[in-house]
CSV table of C-alpha atoms and ligand atoms in Angstrom, one decimal:
chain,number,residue,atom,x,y,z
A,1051,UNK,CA,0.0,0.0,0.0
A,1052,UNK,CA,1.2,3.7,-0.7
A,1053,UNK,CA,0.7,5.9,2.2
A,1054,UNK,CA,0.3,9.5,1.0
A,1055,UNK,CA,1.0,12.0,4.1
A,1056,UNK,CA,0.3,15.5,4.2
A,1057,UNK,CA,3.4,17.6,5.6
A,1058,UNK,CA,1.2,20.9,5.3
A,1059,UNK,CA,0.3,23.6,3.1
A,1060,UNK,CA,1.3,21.4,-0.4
A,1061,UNK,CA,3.9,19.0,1.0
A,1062,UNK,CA,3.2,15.4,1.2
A,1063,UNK,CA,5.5,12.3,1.5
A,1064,UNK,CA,4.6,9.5,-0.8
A,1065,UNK,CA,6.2,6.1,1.5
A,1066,UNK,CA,5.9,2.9,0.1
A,1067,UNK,CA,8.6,0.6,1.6
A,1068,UNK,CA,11.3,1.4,1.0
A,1069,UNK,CA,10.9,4.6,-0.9
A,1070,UNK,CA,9.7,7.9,0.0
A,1071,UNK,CA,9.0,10.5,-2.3
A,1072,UNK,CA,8.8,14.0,-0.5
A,1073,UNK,CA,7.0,16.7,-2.9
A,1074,UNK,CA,7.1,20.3,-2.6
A,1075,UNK,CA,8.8,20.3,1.4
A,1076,UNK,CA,8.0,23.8,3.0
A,1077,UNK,CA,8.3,22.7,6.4
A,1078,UNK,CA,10.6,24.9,8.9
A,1079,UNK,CA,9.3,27.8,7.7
A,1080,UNK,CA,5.7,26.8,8.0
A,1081,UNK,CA,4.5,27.4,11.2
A,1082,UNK,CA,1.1,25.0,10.9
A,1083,UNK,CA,3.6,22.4,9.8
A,1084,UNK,CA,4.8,19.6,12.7
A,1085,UNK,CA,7.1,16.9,11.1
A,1086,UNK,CA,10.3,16.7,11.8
A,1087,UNK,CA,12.6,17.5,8.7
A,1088,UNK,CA,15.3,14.9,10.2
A,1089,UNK,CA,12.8,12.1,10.2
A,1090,UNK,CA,11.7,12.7,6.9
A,1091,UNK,CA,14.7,10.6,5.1
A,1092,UNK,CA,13.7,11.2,1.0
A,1093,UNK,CA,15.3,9.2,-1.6
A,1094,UNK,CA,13.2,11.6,-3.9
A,1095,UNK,CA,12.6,14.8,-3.6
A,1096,UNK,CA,9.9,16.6,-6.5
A,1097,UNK,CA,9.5,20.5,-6.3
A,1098,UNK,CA,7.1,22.1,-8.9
A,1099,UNK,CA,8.6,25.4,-9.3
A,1100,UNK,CA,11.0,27.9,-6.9
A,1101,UNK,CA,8.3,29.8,-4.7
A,1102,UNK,CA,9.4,29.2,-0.8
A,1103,UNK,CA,6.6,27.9,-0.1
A,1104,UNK,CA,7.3,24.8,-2.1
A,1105,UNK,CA,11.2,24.8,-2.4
A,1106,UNK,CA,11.3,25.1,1.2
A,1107,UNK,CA,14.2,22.7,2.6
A,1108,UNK,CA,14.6,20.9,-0.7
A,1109,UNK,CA,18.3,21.6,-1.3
A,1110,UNK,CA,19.2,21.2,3.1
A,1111,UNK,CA,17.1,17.6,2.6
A,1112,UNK,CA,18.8,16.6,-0.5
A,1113,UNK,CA,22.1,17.5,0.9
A,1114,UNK,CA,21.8,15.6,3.8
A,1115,UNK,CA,20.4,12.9,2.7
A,1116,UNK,CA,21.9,12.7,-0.7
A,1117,UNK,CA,17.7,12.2,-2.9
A,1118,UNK,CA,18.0,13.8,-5.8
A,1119,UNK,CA,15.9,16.6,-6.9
A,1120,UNK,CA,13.3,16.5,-10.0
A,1121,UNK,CA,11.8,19.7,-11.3
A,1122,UNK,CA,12.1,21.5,-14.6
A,1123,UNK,CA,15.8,22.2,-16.2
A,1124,UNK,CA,16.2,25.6,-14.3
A,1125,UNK,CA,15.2,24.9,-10.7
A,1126,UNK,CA,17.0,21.5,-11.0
A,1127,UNK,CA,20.2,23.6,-12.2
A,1128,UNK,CA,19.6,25.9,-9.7
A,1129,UNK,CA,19.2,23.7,-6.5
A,1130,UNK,CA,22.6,21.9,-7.9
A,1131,UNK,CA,24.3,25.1,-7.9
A,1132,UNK,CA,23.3,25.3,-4.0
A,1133,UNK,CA,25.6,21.9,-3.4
A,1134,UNK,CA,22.1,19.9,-4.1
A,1135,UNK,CA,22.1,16.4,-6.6
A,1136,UNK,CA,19.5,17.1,-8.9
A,1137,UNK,CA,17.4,15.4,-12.2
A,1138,UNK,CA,16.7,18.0,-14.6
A,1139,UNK,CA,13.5,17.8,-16.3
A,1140,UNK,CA,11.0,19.1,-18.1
A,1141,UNK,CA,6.6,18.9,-19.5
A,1142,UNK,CA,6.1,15.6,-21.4
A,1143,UNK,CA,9.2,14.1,-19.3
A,1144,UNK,CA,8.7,10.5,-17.8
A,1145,UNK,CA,12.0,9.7,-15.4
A,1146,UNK,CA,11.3,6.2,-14.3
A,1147,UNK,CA,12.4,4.7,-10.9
A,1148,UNK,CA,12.1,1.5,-8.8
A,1149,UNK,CA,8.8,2.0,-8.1
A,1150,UNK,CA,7.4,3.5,-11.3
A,1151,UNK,CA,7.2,6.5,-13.5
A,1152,UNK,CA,6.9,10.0,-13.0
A,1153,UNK,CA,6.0,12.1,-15.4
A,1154,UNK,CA,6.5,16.1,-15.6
A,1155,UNK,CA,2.8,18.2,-16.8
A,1156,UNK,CA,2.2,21.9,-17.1
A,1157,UNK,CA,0.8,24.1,-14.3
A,1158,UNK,CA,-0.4,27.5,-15.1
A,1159,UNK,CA,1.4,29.7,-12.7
A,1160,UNK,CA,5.5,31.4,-12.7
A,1161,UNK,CA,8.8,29.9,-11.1
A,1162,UNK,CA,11.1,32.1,-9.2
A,1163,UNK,CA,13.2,32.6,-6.3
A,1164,UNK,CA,14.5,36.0,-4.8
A,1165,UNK,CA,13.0,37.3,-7.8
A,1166,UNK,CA,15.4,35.1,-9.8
A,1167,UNK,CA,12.9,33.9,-12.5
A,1168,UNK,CA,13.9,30.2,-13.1
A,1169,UNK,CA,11.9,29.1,-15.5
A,1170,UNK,CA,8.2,27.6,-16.0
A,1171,UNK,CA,6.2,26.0,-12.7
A,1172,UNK,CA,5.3,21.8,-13.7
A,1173,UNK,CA,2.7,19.7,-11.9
A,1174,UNK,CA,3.6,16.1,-11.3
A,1175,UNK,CA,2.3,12.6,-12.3
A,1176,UNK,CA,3.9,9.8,-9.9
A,1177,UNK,CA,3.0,6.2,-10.5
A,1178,UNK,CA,3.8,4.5,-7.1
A,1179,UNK,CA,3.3,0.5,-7.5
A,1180,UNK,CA,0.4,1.2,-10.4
A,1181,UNK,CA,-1.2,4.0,-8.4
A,1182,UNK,CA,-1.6,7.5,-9.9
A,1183,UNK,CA,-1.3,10.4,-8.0
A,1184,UNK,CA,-1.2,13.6,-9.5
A,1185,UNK,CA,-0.1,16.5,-7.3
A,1186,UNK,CA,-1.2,19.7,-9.5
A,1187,UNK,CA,1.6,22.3,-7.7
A,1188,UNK,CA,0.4,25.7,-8.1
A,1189,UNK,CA,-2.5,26.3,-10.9
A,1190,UNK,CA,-5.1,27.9,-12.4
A,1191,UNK,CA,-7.5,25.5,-14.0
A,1192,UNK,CA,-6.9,24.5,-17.5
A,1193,UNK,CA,-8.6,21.8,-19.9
A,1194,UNK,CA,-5.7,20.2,-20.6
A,1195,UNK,CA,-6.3,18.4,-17.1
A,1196,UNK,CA,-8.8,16.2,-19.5
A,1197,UNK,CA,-5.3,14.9,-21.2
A,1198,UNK,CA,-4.2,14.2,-17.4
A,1199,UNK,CA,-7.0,12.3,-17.0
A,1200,UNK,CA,-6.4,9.8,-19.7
A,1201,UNK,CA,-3.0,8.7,-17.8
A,1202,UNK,CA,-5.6,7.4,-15.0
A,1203,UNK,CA,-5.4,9.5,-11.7
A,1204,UNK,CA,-6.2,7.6,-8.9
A,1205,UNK,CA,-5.5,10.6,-6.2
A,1206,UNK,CA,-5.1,14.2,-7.1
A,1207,UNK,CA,-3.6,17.0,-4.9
A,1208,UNK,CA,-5.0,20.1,-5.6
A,1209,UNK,CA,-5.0,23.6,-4.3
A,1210,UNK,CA,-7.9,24.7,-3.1
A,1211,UNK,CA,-7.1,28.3,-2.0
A,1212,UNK,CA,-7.5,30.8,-4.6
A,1213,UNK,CA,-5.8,33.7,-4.8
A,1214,UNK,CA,-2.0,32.7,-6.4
A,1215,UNK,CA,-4.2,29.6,-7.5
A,1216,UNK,CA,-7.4,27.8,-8.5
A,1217,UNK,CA,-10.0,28.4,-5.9
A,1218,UNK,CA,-12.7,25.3,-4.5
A,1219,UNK,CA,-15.3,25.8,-7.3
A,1220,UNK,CA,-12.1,25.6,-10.1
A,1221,UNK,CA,-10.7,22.4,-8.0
A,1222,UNK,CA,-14.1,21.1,-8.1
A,1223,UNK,CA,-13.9,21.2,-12.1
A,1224,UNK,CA,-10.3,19.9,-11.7
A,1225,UNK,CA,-11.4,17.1,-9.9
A,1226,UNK,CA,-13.7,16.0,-13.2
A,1227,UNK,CA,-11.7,17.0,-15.6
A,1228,UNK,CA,-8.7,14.3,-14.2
A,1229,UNK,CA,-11.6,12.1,-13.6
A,1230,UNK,CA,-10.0,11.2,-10.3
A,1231,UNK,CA,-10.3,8.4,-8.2
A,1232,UNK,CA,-10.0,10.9,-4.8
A,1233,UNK,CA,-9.1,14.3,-3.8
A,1234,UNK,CA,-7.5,15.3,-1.1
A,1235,UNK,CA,-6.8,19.4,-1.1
A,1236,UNK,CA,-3.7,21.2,-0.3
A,1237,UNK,CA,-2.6,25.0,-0.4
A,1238,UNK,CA,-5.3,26.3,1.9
A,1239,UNK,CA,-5.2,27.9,5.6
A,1240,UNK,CA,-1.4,28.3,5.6
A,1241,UNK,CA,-2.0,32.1,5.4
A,1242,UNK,CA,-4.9,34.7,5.3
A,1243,UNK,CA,-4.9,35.2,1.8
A,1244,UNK,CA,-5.7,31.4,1.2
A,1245,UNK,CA,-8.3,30.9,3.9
A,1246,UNK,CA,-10.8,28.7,2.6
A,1247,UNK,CA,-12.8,25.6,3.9
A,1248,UNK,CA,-11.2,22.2,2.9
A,1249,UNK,CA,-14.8,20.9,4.0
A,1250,UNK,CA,-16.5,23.2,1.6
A,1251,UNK,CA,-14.3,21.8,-1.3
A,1252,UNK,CA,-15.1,18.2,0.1
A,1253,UNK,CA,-18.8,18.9,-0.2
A,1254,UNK,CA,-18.4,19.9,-3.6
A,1255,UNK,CA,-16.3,17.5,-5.4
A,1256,UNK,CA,-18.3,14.5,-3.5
A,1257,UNK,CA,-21.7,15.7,-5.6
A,1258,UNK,CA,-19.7,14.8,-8.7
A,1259,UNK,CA,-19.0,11.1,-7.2
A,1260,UNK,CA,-15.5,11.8,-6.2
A,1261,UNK,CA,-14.2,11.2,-3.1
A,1262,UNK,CA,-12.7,13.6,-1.0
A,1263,UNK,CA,-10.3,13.4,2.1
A,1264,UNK,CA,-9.4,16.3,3.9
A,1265,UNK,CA,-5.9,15.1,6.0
A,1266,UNK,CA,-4.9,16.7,9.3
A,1267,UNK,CA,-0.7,17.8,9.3
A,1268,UNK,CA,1.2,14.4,9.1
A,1269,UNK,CA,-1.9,12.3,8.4
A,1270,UNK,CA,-1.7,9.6,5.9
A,1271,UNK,CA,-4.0,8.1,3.0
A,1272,UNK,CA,-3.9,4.6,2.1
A,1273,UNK,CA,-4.2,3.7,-1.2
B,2093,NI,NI1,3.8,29.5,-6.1
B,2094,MN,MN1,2.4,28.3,-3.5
């Protein structure tokens, strides 16, 4: 079984034996956000673009653990100029590892850091022991999400906050258009701006079918 566990704001840790794929870890810098970043032990690490609040301790994680990060060409290139191992990358991409594919889609949003532009934002497509779980990064909605959907998306991620990124009625739509298996949302509550009620979302996407999970920090879904 893959255990997906939330980390807060939009970073979860994908564990299945013996590997753990750790996406977009803003955790010392969030205060909502408990886990310990020792404990965590990645042997992947997937950041969809440079904002803090996704980069977070990507490069301190990779260099202490020695994972690897995958994101588009520039932020890969750029967190291996900060003394990080990286896997550049980029849309259309499928790097396969032990425990399956994953595959590099657009997201509808900007990539920098310090005001360093660093290229475009990507939304990710990990295939975890034939499971599919797409974790959309920062976005607007967009109907390519139907061509997502094809690949078979068993759990998606999605923010759910509005502002820098879709909002719950959008997510709802984004939940049909990958025709996913579950939702569970993300990039909500971490600050005033993004405020919203996961619950709301919840009630929403479940009137089109689709299940919906809202995870406490650190909590895990099975799938
Ligand atoms: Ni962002
Ligand atoms: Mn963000």
């Amino acid at each position: 079984m893959v255990e997906v566990r939330f980390l807060g704001h939009s970073a979860f840790l994908l564990v299945d034996g013996e590997d753990r794929v750790l996406i977009d870890p803003f955790i010392s810098d969030n205060p909502l956000a408990t886990a310990s970043v020792e404990k965590l032990d990645p042997t992947l690490i997937l950041v969809t673009h440079a904002h803090d609040d996704h980069l977070g301790d990507a490069i301190e994680l990779s260099k202490a653990s020695g994972a690897p990060v995958l994101a588009t060409f520039e932020v890969a290139n750029f967190c291996e100029d900060q003394g990080a191992s990286s896997i550049p990358a980029h849309m259309g991409g499928e790097i396969d590892f032990p425990f399956g594919p994953v595959k590099l889609f657009p997201a509808w949003h900007s990539s920098s850091y310090q005001g360093r532009a660093l290229g475009n934002p990507c939304s990710f497509l990990v295939r975890m022991r034939g499971k599919g779980i797409f974790h959309a990064g920062d976005t607007c909605l967009f109907s390519d999400m139907r061509l997502i959907g094809e690949e078979g998306v068993d759990l998606a991620l999605l923010p759910i906050g509005g502002g820098f990124t879709m909002g719950i009625d959008d997510a709802v739509r984004a939940a049909r258009f990958l025709e996913a298996g579950a939702v569970v949302p993300m990039h909500y509550a971490t600050f005033d701006f993004i405020d919203v009620d996961p619950k709301e979302f919840c009630r929403k996407v479940q009137e089109s079918g689709i299940d919906c999970r809202v995870l406490g920090i650190n909590e895990g879904y099975g799938l």
